[in-house]
Amino acid sequence: MSAPEPRKPGLGRRSKTWAMDLIRKNTPTREEMAQNRFLAPVAHRVLSPELWRFTRRSVPRGVALGLFAAFIFPLGQILISTFLALPVRANVPLAALVTFVTNPFTLPFWAAIAYKVGDFVLHFGATAPAVVSAKAASTGAWAWFADAYEVAGATLVGYLVLSFVTPVIGYVLSGWVWRAVVSRKRARRLKAMEARLDQRLGAQ
């Protein structure tokens, strides 16, 4: 019989490697945080080792704060997430990384989602008859202004809703994923220990 051919790395392994490279590339390092002039007053706290550990409490908190900062304000999201992470002892690099969920490439997608959410919350067609009637009776520049006002208002409300809803979802999901990953690692460790124990007993 011919020897079995070595297994080639599959799509899952390549995807995992690509994802890890992306995380490492976009996650700010402790040195970068220390050199940031805006964080200089609290640099000693930001660099605290406990804020850079991945634990069952710090990971969900970091994800939640990162999502909140990502949707609540379009600028300075990393700084906002870092400052928020200090009092609640959230994972600083993870909070900073999650803010990249909103970026110039994803802006059209999230703007569309925010508008849909805001429009659903406000119910422009039912709760703002004066605006609708004024828009229907007007033409030209005023009609365009009315449309822009409606879209901008709905989008703004949508972003506010997302800034409070997505952190809750992110907190729950990341906590579940973290527990699943830890349980999987623990099961592998126990399996490896049992295998070594069987080998020792078999050698005797």
PDB file of C-alpha atoms in Angstrom:
ATOM      1  CA  MET A   1       0.000   0.000   0.000  1.00  0.00           C
ATOM      2  CA  SER A   2       1.181   3.469  -0.827  1.00  0.00           C
ATOM      3  CA  ALA A   3       1.597   5.958   1.967  1.00  0.00           C
ATOM      4  CA  PRO A   4      -1.335   8.327   2.347  1.00  0.00           C
ATOM      5  CA  GLU A   5      -0.808  11.745   0.861  1.00  0.00           C
ATOM      6  CA  PRO A   6      -0.315  14.541   3.380  1.00  0.00           C
ATOM      7  CA  ARG A   7      -3.397  16.622   3.975  1.00  0.00           C
ATOM      8  CA  LYS A   8      -3.333  20.003   2.384  1.00  0.00           C
ATOM      9  CA  PRO A   9      -4.505  22.994   4.390  1.00  0.00           C
ATOM     10  CA  GLY A  10      -8.165  23.499   3.742  1.00  0.00           C
ATOM     11  CA  LEU A  11     -10.262  26.553   3.217  1.00  0.00           C
ATOM     12  CA  GLY A  12     -11.134  26.733   6.908  1.00  0.00           C
ATOM     13  CA  ARG A  13      -7.482  26.881   7.945  1.00  0.00           C
ATOM     14  CA  ARG A  14      -6.665  29.520   5.298  1.00  0.00           C
ATOM     15  CA  SER A  15      -9.662  31.583   6.370  1.00  0.00           C
ATOM     16  CA  LYS A  16      -8.609  31.325  10.007  1.00  0.00           C
ATOM     17  CA  THR A  17      -5.055  32.426   9.131  1.00  0.00           C
ATOM     18  CA  TRP A  18      -6.362  35.345   7.084  1.00  0.00           C
ATOM     19  CA  ALA A  19      -8.667  36.416   9.890  1.00  0.00           C
ATOM     20  CA  MET A  20      -5.874  36.259  12.464  1.00  0.00           C
ATOM     21  CA  ASP A  21      -3.561  38.280  10.201  1.00  0.00           C
ATOM     22  CA  LEU A  22      -6.281  40.890   9.784  1.00  0.00           C
ATOM     23  CA  ILE A  23      -6.800  41.095  13.543  1.00  0.00           C
ATOM     24  CA  ARG A  24      -3.086  41.446  14.245  1.00  0.00           C
ATOM     25  CA  LYS A  25      -2.724  44.112  11.542  1.00  0.00           C
ATOM     26  CA  ASN A  26      -5.583  46.296  12.771  1.00  0.00           C
ATOM     27  CA  THR A  27      -5.282  45.780  16.518  1.00  0.00           C
ATOM     28  CA  PRO A  28      -3.285  48.625  18.100  1.00  0.00           C
ATOM     29  CA  THR A  29      -0.289  47.530  20.125  1.00  0.00           C
ATOM     30  CA  ARG A  30       0.582  48.680  23.623  1.00  0.00           C
ATOM     31  CA  GLU A  31       3.450  50.724  22.209  1.00  0.00           C
ATOM     32  CA  GLU A  32       1.114  52.535  19.808  1.00  0.00           C
ATOM     33  CA  MET A  33      -1.287  53.250  22.647  1.00  0.00           C
ATOM     34  CA  ALA A  34       1.530  54.592  24.809  1.00  0.00           C
ATOM     35  CA  GLN A  35       2.705  56.945  22.050  1.00  0.00           C
ATOM     36  CA  ASN A  36      -0.752  58.405  21.397  1.00  0.00           C
ATOM     37  CA  ARG A  37      -0.750  61.995  22.629  1.00  0.00           C
ATOM     38  CA  PHE A  38      -4.475  61.936  23.427  1.00  0.00           C
ATOM     39  CA  LEU A  39      -3.967  58.990  25.770  1.00  0.00           C
ATOM     40  CA  ALA A  40      -0.895  60.438  27.461  1.00  0.00           C
ATOM     41  CA  PRO A  41      -2.769  61.517  30.655  1.00  0.00           C
ATOM     42  CA  VAL A  42      -4.069  57.977  31.210  1.00  0.00           C
ATOM     43  CA  ALA A  43      -1.330  55.989  29.475  1.00  0.00           C
ATOM     44  CA  HIS A  44      -0.287  54.314  32.723  1.00  0.00           C
ATOM     45  CA  ARG A  45      -3.801  52.931  33.136  1.00  0.00           C
ATOM     46  CA  VAL A  46      -4.241  51.972  29.476  1.00  0.00           C
ATOM     47  CA  LEU A  47      -1.033  49.925  29.596  1.00  0.00           C
ATOM     48  CA  SER A  48      -2.142  48.011  32.675  1.00  0.00           C
ATOM     49  CA  PRO A  49      -1.693  44.268  31.950  1.00  0.00           C
ATOM     50  CA  GLU A  50      -5.190  43.436  33.202  1.00  0.00           C
ATOM     51  CA  LEU A  51      -6.700  45.503  30.361  1.00  0.00           C
ATOM     52  CA  TRP A  52      -4.828  43.450  27.760  1.00  0.00           C
ATOM     53  CA  ARG A  53      -5.780  40.002  29.013  1.00  0.00           C
ATOM     54  CA  PHE A  54      -8.492  37.984  27.283  1.00  0.00           C
ATOM     55  CA  THR A  55     -10.843  36.757  29.989  1.00  0.00           C
ATOM     56  CA  ARG A  56     -14.481  35.750  30.153  1.00  0.00           C
ATOM     57  CA  ARG A  57     -15.379  39.180  31.531  1.00  0.00           C
ATOM     58  CA  SER A  58     -13.047  41.488  29.607  1.00  0.00           C
ATOM     59  CA  VAL A  59     -13.817  40.041  26.152  1.00  0.00           C
ATOM     60  CA  PRO A  60     -17.620  40.653  26.111  1.00  0.00           C
ATOM     61  CA  ARG A  61     -17.103  44.078  27.658  1.00  0.00           C
ATOM     62  CA  GLY A  62     -14.529  44.979  25.018  1.00  0.00           C
ATOM     63  CA  VAL A  63     -16.817  43.882  22.189  1.00  0.00           C
ATOM     64  CA  ALA A  64     -19.774  45.813  23.613  1.00  0.00           C
ATOM     65  CA  LEU A  65     -17.789  49.022  24.133  1.00  0.00           C
ATOM     66  CA  GLY A  66     -16.221  48.752  20.688  1.00  0.00           C
ATOM     67  CA  LEU A  67     -19.631  48.480  19.039  1.00  0.00           C
ATOM     68  CA  PHE A  68     -20.985  51.372  21.079  1.00  0.00           C
ATOM     69  CA  ALA A  69     -18.075  53.611  20.077  1.00  0.00           C
ATOM     70  CA  ALA A  70     -18.333  52.488  16.459  1.00  0.00           C
ATOM     71  CA  PHE A  71     -21.918  53.676  16.051  1.00  0.00           C
ATOM     72  CA  ILE A  72     -22.228  56.557  18.508  1.00  0.00           C
ATOM     73  CA  PHE A  73     -19.639  58.846  16.874  1.00  0.00           C
ATOM     74  CA  PRO A  74     -17.936  58.727  13.452  1.00  0.00           C
ATOM     75  CA  LEU A  75     -14.536  60.065  14.620  1.00  0.00           C
ATOM     76  CA  GLY A  76     -12.103  59.102  17.355  1.00  0.00           C
ATOM     77  CA  GLN A  77     -13.743  55.733  17.892  1.00  0.00           C
ATOM     78  CA  ILE A  78     -10.606  54.006  19.158  1.00  0.00           C
ATOM     79  CA  LEU A  79     -10.005  56.742  21.710  1.00  0.00           C
ATOM     80  CA  ILE A  80     -13.622  56.625  22.882  1.00  0.00           C
ATOM     81  CA  SER A  81     -13.554  52.846  23.274  1.00  0.00           C
ATOM     82  CA  THR A  82     -10.234  53.021  25.132  1.00  0.00           C
ATOM     83  CA  PHE A  83     -11.452  55.623  27.620  1.00  0.00           C
ATOM     84  CA  LEU A  84     -14.664  53.655  28.188  1.00  0.00           C
ATOM     85  CA  ALA A  85     -12.701  50.459  28.746  1.00  0.00           C
ATOM     86  CA  LEU A  86     -10.780  51.870  31.701  1.00  0.00           C
ATOM     87  CA  PRO A  87     -13.530  52.068  34.364  1.00  0.00           C
ATOM     88  CA  VAL A  88     -15.143  48.730  33.450  1.00  0.00           C
ATOM     89  CA  ARG A  89     -11.851  46.849  32.892  1.00  0.00           C
ATOM     90  CA  ALA A  90     -12.717  45.780  29.365  1.00  0.00           C
ATOM     91  CA  ASN A  91     -10.185  44.363  26.935  1.00  0.00           C
ATOM     92  CA  VAL A  92      -8.589  47.436  25.335  1.00  0.00           C
ATOM     93  CA  PRO A  93      -7.192  45.962  22.080  1.00  0.00           C
ATOM     94  CA  LEU A  94     -10.413  44.081  21.369  1.00  0.00           C
ATOM     95  CA  ALA A  95     -12.539  47.184  22.021  1.00  0.00           C
ATOM     96  CA  ALA A  96     -10.332  49.170  19.634  1.00  0.00           C
ATOM     97  CA  LEU A  97     -10.458  46.440  16.982  1.00  0.00           C
ATOM     98  CA  VAL A  98     -14.253  46.108  17.041  1.00  0.00           C
ATOM     99  CA  THR A  99     -14.638  49.812  16.194  1.00  0.00           C
ATOM    100  CA  PHE A 100     -13.443  48.945  12.675  1.00  0.00           C
ATOM    101  CA  VAL A 101     -16.873  47.430  12.027  1.00  0.00           C
ATOM    102  CA  THR A 102     -17.736  50.927  10.831  1.00  0.00           C
ATOM    103  CA  ASN A 103     -15.238  52.179   8.267  1.00  0.00           C
ATOM    104  CA  PRO A 104     -15.335  53.951   4.881  1.00  0.00           C
ATOM    105  CA  PHE A 105     -15.960  50.638   3.116  1.00  0.00           C
ATOM    106  CA  THR A 106     -18.895  49.588   5.310  1.00  0.00           C
ATOM    107  CA  LEU A 107     -20.388  53.097   5.588  1.00  0.00           C
ATOM    108  CA  PRO A 108     -22.973  52.660   2.780  1.00  0.00           C
ATOM    109  CA  PHE A 109     -24.161  49.372   4.269  1.00  0.00           C
ATOM    110  CA  TRP A 110     -24.539  50.702   7.809  1.00  0.00           C
ATOM    111  CA  ALA A 111     -26.107  53.947   6.585  1.00  0.00           C
ATOM    112  CA  ALA A 112     -28.767  51.940   4.767  1.00  0.00           C
ATOM    113  CA  ILE A 113     -29.360  49.771   7.837  1.00  0.00           C
ATOM    114  CA  ALA A 114     -29.517  52.845  10.090  1.00  0.00           C
ATOM    115  CA  TYR A 115     -32.061  54.501   7.805  1.00  0.00           C
ATOM    116  CA  LYS A 116     -34.269  51.395   7.779  1.00  0.00           C
ATOM    117  CA  VAL A 117     -34.074  51.121  11.562  1.00  0.00           C
ATOM    118  CA  GLY A 118     -34.739  54.817  12.094  1.00  0.00           C
ATOM    119  CA  ASP A 119     -37.615  54.843   9.645  1.00  0.00           C
ATOM    120  CA  PHE A 120     -39.152  51.876  11.439  1.00  0.00           C
ATOM    121  CA  VAL A 121     -38.779  53.573  14.827  1.00  0.00           C
ATOM    122  CA  LEU A 122     -40.102  56.949  13.792  1.00  0.00           C
ATOM    123  CA  HIS A 123     -42.825  55.770  11.393  1.00  0.00           C
ATOM    124  CA  PHE A 124     -42.588  58.893   9.283  1.00  0.00           C
ATOM    125  CA  GLY A 125     -45.577  57.986   7.185  1.00  0.00           C
ATOM    126  CA  ALA A 126     -47.863  57.651  10.213  1.00  0.00           C
ATOM    127  CA  THR A 127     -46.479  60.029  12.838  1.00  0.00           C
ATOM    128  CA  ALA A 128     -45.441  63.003  10.714  1.00  0.00           C
ATOM    129  CA  PRO A 129     -48.452  63.879   8.511  1.00  0.00           C
ATOM    130  CA  ALA A 130     -47.523  67.565   8.507  1.00  0.00           C
ATOM    131  CA  VAL A 131     -44.144  66.820   6.991  1.00  0.00           C
ATOM    132  CA  VAL A 132     -45.641  64.459   4.442  1.00  0.00           C
ATOM    133  CA  SER A 133     -48.381  66.883   3.396  1.00  0.00           C
ATOM    134  CA  ALA A 134     -45.928  69.770   3.135  1.00  0.00           C
ATOM    135  CA  LYS A 135     -43.648  67.664   1.016  1.00  0.00           C
ATOM    136  CA  ALA A 136     -46.476  66.576  -1.254  1.00  0.00           C
ATOM    137  CA  ALA A 137     -47.642  70.147  -1.767  1.00  0.00           C
ATOM    138  CA  SER A 138     -44.161  71.503  -2.476  1.00  0.00           C
ATOM    139  CA  THR A 139     -41.883  71.231  -5.463  1.00  0.00           C
ATOM    140  CA  GLY A 140     -38.311  72.029  -6.324  1.00  0.00           C
ATOM    141  CA  ALA A 141     -35.725  72.834  -3.659  1.00  0.00           C
ATOM    142  CA  TRP A 142     -38.151  72.604  -0.749  1.00  0.00           C
ATOM    143  CA  ALA A 143     -39.215  69.095  -1.741  1.00  0.00           C
ATOM    144  CA  TRP A 144     -35.567  68.039  -1.898  1.00  0.00           C
ATOM    145  CA  PHE A 145     -34.940  69.601   1.520  1.00  0.00           C
ATOM    146  CA  ALA A 146     -37.925  67.769   2.994  1.00  0.00           C
ATOM    147  CA  ASP A 147     -36.661  64.457   1.611  1.00  0.00           C
ATOM    148  CA  ALA A 148     -33.138  65.098   2.894  1.00  0.00           C
ATOM    149  CA  TYR A 149     -34.486  66.081   6.320  1.00  0.00           C
ATOM    150  CA  GLU A 150     -36.525  62.909   6.548  1.00  0.00           C
ATOM    151  CA  VAL A 151     -33.675  60.640   5.459  1.00  0.00           C
ATOM    152  CA  ALA A 152     -31.109  62.369   7.695  1.00  0.00           C
ATOM    153  CA  GLY A 153     -33.414  62.255  10.703  1.00  0.00           C
ATOM    154  CA  ALA A 154     -34.213  58.588  10.237  1.00  0.00           C
ATOM    155  CA  THR A 155     -30.536  57.716   9.710  1.00  0.00           C
ATOM    156  CA  LEU A 156     -29.478  59.591  12.840  1.00  0.00           C
ATOM    157  CA  VAL A 157     -32.100  57.854  14.954  1.00  0.00           C
ATOM    158  CA  GLY A 158     -31.078  54.545  13.420  1.00  0.00           C
ATOM    159  CA  TYR A 159     -27.445  55.051  14.403  1.00  0.00           C
ATOM    160  CA  LEU A 160     -28.507  55.885  17.948  1.00  0.00           C
ATOM    161  CA  VAL A 161     -30.560  52.714  18.128  1.00  0.00           C
ATOM    162  CA  LEU A 162     -27.676  50.661  16.716  1.00  0.00           C
ATOM    163  CA  SER A 163     -25.273  52.164  19.246  1.00  0.00           C
ATOM    164  CA  PHE A 164     -27.379  50.711  22.068  1.00  0.00           C
ATOM    165  CA  VAL A 165     -28.706  47.504  20.492  1.00  0.00           C
ATOM    166  CA  THR A 166     -25.529  46.145  18.888  1.00  0.00           C
ATOM    167  CA  PRO A 167     -23.488  46.282  22.136  1.00  0.00           C
ATOM    168  CA  VAL A 168     -26.084  44.095  23.852  1.00  0.00           C
ATOM    169  CA  ILE A 169     -26.052  41.614  20.976  1.00  0.00           C
ATOM    170  CA  GLY A 170     -22.252  41.712  20.806  1.00  0.00           C
ATOM    171  CA  TYR A 171     -21.935  41.162  24.547  1.00  0.00           C
ATOM    172  CA  VAL A 172     -24.182  38.103  24.507  1.00  0.00           C
ATOM    173  CA  LEU A 173     -22.679  36.560  21.356  1.00  0.00           C
ATOM    174  CA  SER A 174     -19.045  37.156  22.345  1.00  0.00           C
ATOM    175  CA  GLY A 175     -19.694  35.711  25.786  1.00  0.00           C
ATOM    176  CA  TRP A 176     -21.205  32.612  24.218  1.00  0.00           C
ATOM    177  CA  VAL A 177     -18.332  32.260  21.732  1.00  0.00           C
ATOM    178  CA  TRP A 178     -15.767  32.722  24.494  1.00  0.00           C
ATOM    179  CA  ARG A 179     -17.343  30.005  26.626  1.00  0.00           C
ATOM    180  CA  ALA A 180     -17.492  27.682  23.608  1.00  0.00           C
ATOM    181  CA  VAL A 181     -13.825  28.279  22.771  1.00  0.00           C
ATOM    182  CA  VAL A 182     -12.707  27.757  26.366  1.00  0.00           C
ATOM    183  CA  SER A 183     -14.777  24.584  26.671  1.00  0.00           C
ATOM    184  CA  ARG A 184     -13.298  23.272  23.432  1.00  0.00           C
ATOM    185  CA  LYS A 185      -9.727  23.966  24.576  1.00  0.00           C
ATOM    186  CA  ARG A 186     -10.442  22.344  27.939  1.00  0.00           C
ATOM    187  CA  ALA A 187     -11.857  19.256  26.246  1.00  0.00           C
ATOM    188  CA  ARG A 188      -8.776  18.975  24.025  1.00  0.00           C
ATOM    189  CA  ARG A 189      -6.482  19.371  27.018  1.00  0.00           C
ATOM    190  CA  LEU A 190      -8.314  16.662  28.940  1.00  0.00           C
ATOM    191  CA  LYS A 191      -8.225  14.383  25.907  1.00  0.00           C
ATOM    192  CA  ALA A 192      -4.484  14.909  25.536  1.00  0.00           C
ATOM    193  CA  MET A 193      -3.949  14.176  29.241  1.00  0.00           C
ATOM    194  CA  GLU A 194      -5.986  10.966  28.965  1.00  0.00           C
ATOM    195  CA  ALA A 195      -3.966   9.913  25.919  1.00  0.00           C
ATOM    196  CA  ARG A 196      -0.673  10.470  27.744  1.00  0.00           C
ATOM    197  CA  LEU A 197      -1.992   8.583  30.759  1.00  0.00           C
ATOM    198  CA  ASP A 198      -3.042   5.639  28.561  1.00  0.00           C
ATOM    199  CA  GLN A 199       0.428   5.587  26.992  1.00  0.00           C
ATOM    200  CA  ARG A 200       2.099   5.477  30.392  1.00  0.00           C
ATOM    201  CA  LEU A 201      -0.190   2.705  31.614  1.00  0.00           C
ATOM    202  CA  GLY A 202       0.369   0.782  28.412  1.00  0.00           C
ATOM    203  CA  ALA A 203       4.148   1.101  28.756  1.00  0.00           C
ATOM    204  CA  GLN A 204       3.943  -0.419  32.231  1.00  0.00           C
TER     205      GLN A 204
END
